[in-house]
CSV table of C-alpha atoms in Angstrom, one decimal:
chain,number,residue,atom,x,y,z
A,28,MET,CA,5.6,-25.9,-16.0
A,29,ILE,CA,4.4,-22.3,-16.8
A,30,LEU,CA,6.2,-22.4,-20.2
A,31,GLU,CA,4.5,-25.7,-21.1
A,32,PHE,CA,1.1,-24.3,-20.1
A,33,LEU,CA,1.5,-21.1,-22.2
A,34,LYS,CA,2.6,-23.2,-25.2
A,35,THR,CA,-0.5,-25.4,-25.0
A,36,LYS,CA,-2.7,-22.3,-24.9
A,37,ASP,CA,-0.9,-20.6,-27.8
A,38,PHE,CA,-0.3,-17.6,-25.6
A,39,ASN,CA,1.7,-15.7,-28.2
A,40,LYS,CA,-1.2,-15.8,-30.6
A,41,ARG,CA,-3.8,-14.5,-28.1
A,42,GLU,CA,-4.9,-10.9,-28.2
A,43,ASP,CA,-7.2,-10.9,-25.2
A,44,THR,CA,-4.7,-11.9,-22.5
A,45,ILE,CA,-2.1,-9.9,-20.6
A,46,LEU,CA,0.7,-11.7,-18.7
A,47,ILE,CA,2.9,-9.9,-16.2
A,48,ALA,CA,6.2,-11.8,-15.5
A,49,VAL,CA,8.8,-10.6,-13.0
A,50,SER,CA,12.4,-11.6,-12.8
A,51,PHE,CA,14.8,-10.7,-10.0
A,52,SER,CA,17.8,-11.7,-12.1
A,53,ASP,CA,19.7,-9.3,-14.4
A,54,THR,CA,19.9,-12.0,-17.0
A,55,GLY,CA,16.1,-12.5,-17.3
A,56,GLY,CA,14.1,-15.6,-16.7
A,57,GLY,CA,15.7,-18.2,-18.9
A,58,LYS,CA,13.6,-20.1,-21.4
A,59,LEU,CA,10.3,-18.6,-20.2
A,60,PHE,CA,11.5,-15.1,-21.0
A,61,GLU,CA,13.0,-16.2,-24.3
A,62,TYR,CA,9.5,-17.6,-25.2
A,63,LEU,CA,7.7,-14.4,-24.0
A,64,THR,CA,10.1,-12.1,-25.9
A,65,GLY,CA,10.0,-14.1,-29.1
A,66,LYS,CA,7.6,-11.6,-30.6
A,67,PRO,CA,9.0,-8.1,-29.7
A,68,ASN,CA,5.9,-6.3,-31.0
A,69,GLN,CA,3.8,-8.1,-28.3
A,70,VAL,CA,6.2,-7.5,-25.4
A,71,GLN,CA,7.0,-4.5,-23.2
A,72,ASN,CA,10.0,-4.8,-21.0
A,73,PHE,CA,10.0,-2.6,-17.8
A,74,LYS,CA,13.5,-2.6,-16.4
A,75,LEU,CA,14.2,-1.4,-12.8
A,76,LEU,CA,15.2,2.3,-12.7
A,77,LYS,CA,18.6,3.2,-11.5
A,78,GLU,CA,18.9,5.4,-8.5
A,79,TYR,CA,19.6,8.6,-10.4
A,80,GLU,CA,16.6,7.9,-12.7
A,81,ILE,CA,14.4,7.5,-9.7
A,82,LYS,CA,15.6,10.8,-8.2
A,83,ASN,CA,14.9,12.5,-11.6
A,84,TRP,CA,11.4,11.1,-11.6
A,85,VAL,CA,10.8,12.2,-8.0
A,86,LYS,CA,12.1,15.7,-8.8
A,87,LYS,CA,9.9,16.0,-11.9
A,88,SER,CA,6.8,14.7,-10.1
A,89,LEU,CA,7.3,17.3,-7.3
A,90,ASN,CA,8.1,20.1,-9.7
A,91,ALA,CA,4.9,19.4,-11.6
A,92,MET,CA,3.1,20.1,-8.3
A,93,GLY,CA,5.0,23.3,-7.7
A,94,VAL,CA,7.3,21.9,-5.1
A,95,GLU,CA,11.1,21.6,-4.9
A,96,ILE,CA,13.0,19.2,-2.7
A,97,ALA,CA,16.5,19.7,-1.1
A,98,GLY,CA,19.3,17.3,-2.1
A,99,ASP,CA,19.7,15.7,1.3
A,100,ALA,CA,15.9,15.4,1.6
A,101,MET,CA,15.8,13.6,-1.7
A,102,ASP,CA,18.6,11.2,-0.6
A,103,PHE,CA,16.8,10.4,2.6
A,104,LEU,CA,13.5,9.8,0.8
A,105,VAL,CA,15.0,7.4,-1.8
A,106,SER,CA,17.2,5.6,0.6
A,107,ASN,CA,14.2,4.8,2.8
A,108,CYS,CA,11.7,3.9,0.0
A,109,GLY,CA,14.3,2.1,-2.2
A,110,LEU,CA,13.2,1.3,-5.7
A,111,ASP,CA,9.5,1.0,-4.9
A,112,LEU,CA,7.8,3.5,-7.2
A,113,TRP,CA,4.4,2.6,-5.8
A,114,ARG,CA,5.4,3.7,-2.3
A,115,LEU,CA,7.4,6.7,-3.6
A,116,SER,CA,4.3,7.9,-5.5
A,117,ASN,CA,2.3,7.9,-2.3
A,118,GLU,CA,5.1,9.7,-0.4
A,119,ILE,CA,5.4,12.3,-3.2
A,120,LYS,CA,1.7,13.0,-2.9
A,121,LYS,CA,2.0,13.3,0.9
A,122,LEU,CA,4.9,15.8,0.6
A,123,ALA,CA,3.0,17.8,-2.0
A,124,ASP,CA,-0.1,17.9,0.2
A,125,PHE,CA,2.0,19.0,3.1
A,126,SER,CA,3.4,21.9,1.0
A,127,ALA,CA,0.0,23.0,-0.4
A,128,GLN,CA,-1.7,23.0,3.0
A,129,GLY,CA,0.9,25.4,4.4
A,130,GLY,CA,3.3,23.3,6.5
A,131,SER,CA,5.2,26.4,7.6
A,132,PRO,CA,4.3,28.0,11.0
A,133,GLU,CA,2.8,31.0,9.1
A,134,GLY,CA,0.6,28.7,7.0
A,135,ARG,CA,2.3,29.7,3.8
A,136,LYS,CA,2.8,27.2,1.0
A,137,ILE,CA,6.3,25.6,1.3
A,138,LYS,CA,8.2,25.8,-1.9
A,139,VAL,CA,11.2,23.6,-0.9
A,140,ILE,CA,10.9,20.4,1.1
A,141,VAL,CA,13.8,19.9,3.5
A,142,LYS,CA,15.1,16.7,5.1
A,143,SER,CA,13.6,17.3,8.6
A,144,GLN,CA,10.1,17.5,7.0
A,145,VAL,CA,10.7,14.3,5.0
A,146,GLU,CA,11.9,12.6,8.2
A,147,GLU,CA,8.7,13.7,10.0
A,148,LEU,CA,6.3,12.8,7.3
A,149,ILE,CA,7.8,9.6,5.9
A,150,MET,CA,9.4,7.9,8.9
A,151,GLY,CA,8.0,7.7,12.4
A,152,SER,CA,4.8,6.1,13.5
A,153,ARG,CA,3.7,4.8,10.0
A,154,GLU,CA,7.0,2.9,9.7
A,155,HIS,CA,6.6,1.5,13.1
A,156,ASN,CA,3.1,0.4,12.4
A,157,ILE,CA,4.0,-1.4,9.2
A,158,PHE,CA,6.9,-3.2,10.8
A,159,GLU,CA,4.7,-4.1,13.7
A,160,LEU,CA,2.1,-5.5,11.3
A,161,THR,CA,4.5,-7.6,9.2
A,162,ASP,CA,6.2,-8.9,12.3
A,163,ALA,CA,2.9,-10.0,13.7
A,164,LEU,CA,2.0,-11.7,10.4
A,165,ALA,CA,5.4,-13.4,10.3
A,166,LYS,CA,4.8,-14.8,13.8
A,167,LYS,CA,1.2,-15.9,12.8
A,168,ASN,CA,-0.2,-13.5,15.5
A,169,LYS,CA,-3.4,-12.3,13.8
A,170,ILE,CA,-4.7,-10.5,16.8
A,171,LYS,CA,-1.6,-8.4,17.1
A,172,ALA,CA,-1.6,-7.9,13.3
A,173,LEU,CA,-5.1,-6.6,13.3
A,174,SER,CA,-4.4,-4.4,16.3
A,175,ALA,CA,-1.4,-2.8,14.4
A,176,LEU,CA,-3.6,-2.3,11.4
A,177,HIS,CA,-6.4,-0.6,13.3
A,178,LYS,CA,-3.9,1.5,15.2
A,179,ALA,CA,-2.6,2.8,11.9
A,180,LEU,CA,-6.1,3.4,10.5
A,181,ASP,CA,-7.2,5.2,13.7
A,182,GLY,CA,-4.1,7.3,13.4
A,183,GLY,CA,-5.3,8.6,10.0
A,184,GLU,CA,-3.5,6.3,7.6
A,185,LYS,CA,-5.5,5.6,4.4
A,186,PRO,CA,-6.1,1.9,3.6
A,187,THR,CA,-4.7,2.3,0.1
A,188,GLU,CA,-1.4,3.7,1.5
A,189,LEU,CA,-1.2,1.0,4.1
A,190,LEU,CA,-1.7,-1.6,1.4
A,191,GLY,CA,1.1,0.0,-0.6
A,192,LEU,CA,3.4,-0.1,2.4
A,193,LEU,CA,2.5,-3.7,3.1
A,194,ALA,CA,3.3,-4.6,-0.6
A,195,TRP,CA,6.6,-2.7,-0.3
A,196,GLN,CA,7.6,-4.6,2.9
A,197,VAL,CA,6.6,-8.0,1.5
A,198,ARG,CA,8.4,-7.4,-1.8
A,199,ASN,CA,11.6,-6.4,0.1
A,200,ILE,CA,11.4,-9.5,2.3
A,201,LEU,CA,11.1,-11.6,-0.9
A,202,ARG,CA,14.0,-9.7,-2.5
A,203,PHE,CA,16.1,-10.3,0.6
A,204,LYS,CA,15.4,-14.0,0.5
A,205,LEU,CA,16.3,-14.3,-3.2
A,206,SER,CA,19.3,-11.9,-3.3
A,207,SER,CA,22.9,-13.0,-3.0
A,208,LYS,CA,24.1,-9.4,-2.5
A,209,LEU,CA,22.4,-7.3,0.2
A,210,SER,CA,24.0,-4.2,-1.2
A,211,GLU,CA,21.8,-4.5,-4.3
A,212,LEU,CA,18.7,-4.0,-2.2
A,213,LYS,CA,19.7,-0.4,-1.6
A,214,LEU,CA,17.7,-0.2,1.7
A,215,HIS,CA,18.3,1.9,4.8
A,216,PRO,CA,20.2,-0.2,7.4
A,217,PHE,CA,17.3,0.0,9.9
A,218,VAL,CA,14.8,-1.1,7.3
A,219,LEU,CA,17.2,-3.9,6.2
A,220,GLY,CA,17.5,-5.1,9.8
A,221,LYS,CA,13.7,-5.3,10.2
A,222,ILE,CA,13.4,-7.2,6.9
A,223,LYS,CA,16.0,-9.7,7.9
A,224,GLU,CA,14.1,-10.5,11.1
A,225,SER,CA,10.8,-11.1,9.3
A,226,ALA,CA,12.5,-13.1,6.5
A,227,GLU,CA,13.2,-15.9,8.9
A,228,TYR,CA,9.5,-16.7,9.3
A,229,PHE,CA,8.4,-16.7,5.6
A,230,SER,CA,9.1,-19.0,2.6
A,231,ALA,CA,9.4,-17.4,-0.9
A,232,ALA,CA,6.2,-19.3,-1.8
A,233,GLU,CA,4.3,-17.8,1.1
A,234,LEU,CA,5.5,-14.3,0.2
A,235,ASN,CA,4.4,-14.8,-3.4
A,236,VAL,CA,0.9,-15.8,-2.3
A,237,ILE,CA,0.7,-12.7,0.0
A,238,LEU,CA,1.8,-10.5,-2.9
A,239,SER,CA,-0.8,-12.0,-5.2
A,240,LYS,CA,-3.6,-11.3,-2.6
A,241,ILE,CA,-2.3,-7.7,-2.2
A,242,ILE,CA,-2.4,-7.1,-5.9
A,243,ASP,CA,-6.0,-8.5,-6.1
A,244,LEU,CA,-7.1,-6.2,-3.3
A,245,ASP,CA,-5.4,-3.2,-4.9
A,246,LEU,CA,-7.2,-3.9,-8.1
A,247,ALA,CA,-10.5,-4.1,-6.2
A,248,PHE,CA,-9.8,-0.8,-4.5
A,249,LYS,CA,-9.4,0.8,-7.9
A,250,THR,CA,-12.3,-0.8,-9.7
A,251,THR,CA,-15.0,-1.3,-7.1
A,252,ASP,CA,-16.7,0.6,-4.3
A,253,LEU,CA,-16.0,-1.9,-1.5
A,254,ASN,CA,-15.4,-0.7,2.0
A,255,GLU,CA,-11.6,-0.3,2.0
A,256,LYS,CA,-11.0,-0.6,5.8
A,257,THR,CA,-13.2,-3.7,6.1
A,258,ALA,CA,-11.5,-5.3,3.0
A,259,LEU,CA,-8.0,-4.6,4.3
A,260,SER,CA,-9.0,-6.1,7.7
A,261,LEU,CA,-10.3,-9.2,6.0
A,262,LEU,CA,-7.0,-9.5,4.0
A,263,ILE,CA,-4.9,-9.3,7.2
A,264,SER,CA,-7.1,-11.9,8.9
A,265,GLU,CA,-6.6,-14.3,6.0
A,266,LEU,CA,-2.8,-14.1,5.7
């Protein structure tokens, strides 16, 4: 259906349109991808990074901010965030801010981030809040979902970061439903367990609709001056 639509619109001849197509298969997306990649000069293929590539990217990003990260801290960070570069980017900024603001008792800048600091900053209440939020959405309990959202906001979480976490959670639920091998998800066992619980309440179609709305709001965050807290609350109430 999508392929036929693109052909009728002469998509490959248009210079004013950008199409983003996602495939969860290693072999691509069949005839649709064959059509889209027919003119290599018009196509950019972004393959998922391997774990060692993600770790190299995290290390370089932190080094650029004057921060090092211990090996076990890196392992913990990547195992909990998975392959989600959007979320990892937010967590990297948080770790760098923690270092720059003097997270040590003496108030000195921390040069090396250790595992206990990653556990404190990355996991904890924010994880609980996002799991509580998605669990409430899965069970169609909007009052509880909004309560979880505002608890996170009142706790100091930024709307942009919460939206990123929500996108990460929804994408992982979708990957779980579409994956034949759970080991390929590369998620922490606790995270995988929570995702498995939520997956029972969503269809793949519902998850795609939610992701589309999240992407639209993320674009609005970056291109308009709307009230982020209000906009995020409205999104949750509509899901």
